[in-house]
Amino acid sequence: MSDASNHAGGCRCGAVRFEARAEPHHVSYCHCDDCRHASGAPVAAFVGFMANEVTMHGEAARFSNGPVARSFCGTCGAPIAYTDARIGDRIYFMLGAMDQPALYHPTHHSYVRSQLPFVHMPDGLPRHDRSSVQRPDGT
């Protein structure tokens, strides 16, 4: 990838910024209904880091739905990230929130059973019917 100075991003208006000091552990597409609703897009893409490798600047608003919490800018409304209490101390930033999104190449697709029928992504990447990140309960 590149040096950690490139692992930065933020919201549209700049009120919320973040940076990671290590390489991402996860880059993927997600086709689930929840990500579609949260992002407003037919498919979402995420870059995952360990939370202790990330520094946040500014105050992000949060919306929680069970174990999943999504953060967004309370000023401009831009989606920023999500966390899932079931999978530990990890944070997944929206690929579009990264300053240099072209640096991150997704390695797989999650929740393809929910993929919209008009979304065609013939990239040859592995496809998971459900989550690509194993939860302790096996889901």
Short mmCIF file of C-alpha atoms in Angstrom, two decimals:
data_model
loop_
_atom_site.label_atom_id
_atom_site.label_comp_id
_atom_site.label_asym_id
_atom_site.label_seq_id
_atom_site.Cartn_x
_atom_site.Cartn_y
_atom_site.Cartn_z
CA MET A 1 0.00 0.00 0.00
CA SER A 2 1.65 3.23 1.08
CA ASP A 3 2.78 5.14 4.14
CA ALA A 4 0.31 5.87 6.92
CA SER A 5 0.02 9.54 5.94
CA ASN A 6 -2.19 8.35 3.09
CA HIS A 7 -4.58 6.54 5.45
CA ALA A 8 -6.60 9.64 6.20
CA GLY A 9 -10.04 10.87 5.42
CA GLY A 10 -13.06 12.69 6.66
CA CYS A 11 -16.49 14.01 5.96
CA ARG A 12 -17.51 16.33 3.16
CA CYS A 13 -17.35 19.57 5.17
CA GLY A 14 -14.16 18.71 7.12
CA ALA A 15 -15.73 18.82 10.59
CA VAL A 16 -14.74 15.17 11.16
CA ARG A 17 -11.32 13.85 10.15
CA PHE A 18 -9.48 10.61 10.88
CA GLU A 19 -6.14 8.96 10.21
CA ALA A 20 -4.79 5.46 10.64
CA ARG A 21 -1.21 4.64 11.57
CA ALA A 22 -1.15 1.12 10.11
CA GLU A 23 -2.15 -0.77 7.01
CA PRO A 24 -5.82 -1.77 6.69
CA HIS A 25 -6.77 -5.32 7.62
CA HIS A 26 -9.88 -5.36 5.45
CA VAL A 27 -11.11 -3.81 2.19
CA SER A 28 -14.42 -5.01 0.82
CA TYR A 29 -17.72 -4.33 -0.88
CA CYS A 30 -20.95 -4.89 1.03
CA HIS A 31 -24.33 -5.48 -0.59
CA CYS A 32 -26.45 -5.75 2.58
CA ASP A 33 -29.65 -3.78 3.05
CA ASP A 34 -28.30 -1.96 6.11
CA CYS A 35 -25.23 -0.65 4.26
CA ARG A 36 -27.40 0.39 1.32
CA HIS A 37 -29.68 2.39 3.59
CA ALA A 38 -26.79 3.93 5.54
CA SER A 39 -24.82 4.93 2.45
CA GLY A 40 -27.63 5.74 0.02
CA ALA A 41 -25.75 3.75 -2.63
CA PRO A 42 -26.54 0.41 -4.31
CA VAL A 43 -23.33 -1.06 -2.85
CA ALA A 44 -20.95 0.15 -0.13
CA ALA A 45 -17.18 -0.25 0.14
CA PHE A 46 -15.18 -0.23 3.36
CA VAL A 47 -11.59 -0.01 4.59
CA GLY A 48 -11.02 -1.63 8.00
CA PHE A 49 -8.44 -0.77 10.63
CA MET A 50 -7.90 -1.75 14.24
CA ALA A 51 -9.50 1.01 16.31
CA ASN A 52 -6.36 1.57 18.41
CA GLU A 53 -4.52 2.47 15.16
CA VAL A 54 -6.96 5.30 14.38
CA THR A 55 -7.09 8.90 15.57
CA MET A 56 -10.34 10.81 15.17
CA HIS A 57 -10.60 14.62 15.03
CA GLY A 58 -13.94 16.32 15.53
CA GLU A 59 -17.11 14.78 16.89
CA ALA A 60 -19.00 12.31 14.73
CA ALA A 61 -22.68 11.64 15.34
CA ARG A 62 -23.67 7.99 15.83
CA PHE A 63 -26.64 5.81 15.09
CA SER A 64 -26.76 2.39 16.73
CA ASN A 65 -28.78 -0.59 15.59
CA GLY A 66 -28.10 -3.51 17.90
CA PRO A 67 -24.36 -4.25 17.95
CA VAL A 68 -23.66 -2.08 14.87
CA ALA A 69 -22.95 1.65 15.29
CA ARG A 70 -22.59 3.91 12.27
CA SER A 71 -20.92 7.28 12.47
CA PHE A 72 -21.62 10.28 10.29
CA CYS A 73 -20.99 13.99 10.31
CA GLY A 74 -23.64 15.85 12.26
CA THR A 75 -23.03 18.93 10.10
CA CYS A 76 -22.93 17.68 6.50
CA GLY A 77 -24.45 14.22 7.06
CA ALA A 78 -21.68 12.34 5.25
CA PRO A 79 -21.37 8.69 6.32
CA ILE A 80 -17.98 7.99 7.88
CA ALA A 81 -17.65 4.54 9.45
CA TYR A 82 -19.18 1.63 11.28
CA THR A 83 -18.22 -0.60 14.18
CA ASP A 84 -19.69 -3.93 15.24
CA ALA A 85 -19.45 -4.90 18.92
CA ARG A 86 -19.48 -8.60 17.95
CA ILE A 87 -16.12 -8.42 16.18
CA GLY A 88 -14.00 -6.49 18.62
CA ASP A 89 -11.98 -3.33 18.41
CA ARG A 90 -12.20 -2.67 14.65
CA ILE A 91 -13.48 0.27 12.66
CA TYR A 92 -14.54 0.21 9.02
CA PHE A 93 -14.39 3.51 7.14
CA MET A 94 -16.47 4.19 4.07
CA LEU A 95 -14.13 3.98 1.08
CA GLY A 96 -15.59 7.28 -0.17
CA ALA A 97 -14.55 8.99 3.08
CA MET A 98 -10.88 8.23 2.43
CA ASP A 99 -8.75 11.07 1.03
CA GLN A 100 -7.19 8.71 -1.52
CA PRO A 101 -9.82 6.02 -2.17
CA ALA A 102 -8.04 4.69 -5.26
CA LEU A 103 -5.31 3.27 -2.98
CA TYR A 104 -7.70 0.67 -1.55
CA HIS A 105 -8.64 -2.28 -3.70
CA PRO A 106 -11.51 -4.39 -2.36
CA THR A 107 -10.62 -8.06 -2.03
CA HIS A 108 -14.13 -9.56 -1.82
CA HIS A 109 -17.89 -8.97 -1.71
CA SER A 110 -20.12 -9.50 1.36
CA TYR A 111 -23.84 -10.24 1.52
CA VAL A 112 -24.15 -11.01 -2.19
CA ARG A 113 -27.47 -12.73 -1.45
CA SER A 114 -28.79 -9.16 -1.04
CA GLN A 115 -27.04 -7.78 -4.13
CA LEU A 116 -29.38 -5.75 -6.33
CA PRO A 117 -30.11 -7.54 -9.61
CA PHE A 118 -28.94 -4.62 -11.76
CA VAL A 119 -25.54 -4.31 -10.03
CA HIS A 120 -23.00 -6.20 -12.12
CA MET A 121 -19.45 -6.34 -10.85
CA PRO A 122 -17.60 -9.03 -12.84
CA ASP A 123 -14.33 -8.50 -10.99
CA GLY A 124 -13.62 -12.15 -10.14
CA LEU A 125 -13.38 -11.40 -6.41
CA PRO A 126 -14.58 -13.93 -3.84
CA ARG A 127 -18.25 -13.54 -2.93
CA HIS A 128 -19.78 -14.31 0.46
CA ASP A 129 -23.51 -14.91 0.92
CA ARG A 130 -23.22 -13.31 4.34
CA SER A 131 -20.52 -11.38 6.16
CA SER A 132 -16.90 -11.75 5.15
CA VAL A 133 -15.86 -11.14 8.78
CA GLN A 134 -16.49 -14.09 11.08
CA ARG A 135 -18.40 -13.22 14.24
CA PRO A 136 -17.94 -15.26 17.43
CA ASP A 137 -21.47 -16.64 17.03
CA GLY A 138 -20.51 -18.06 13.60
CA THR A 139 -22.41 -15.50 11.51
#
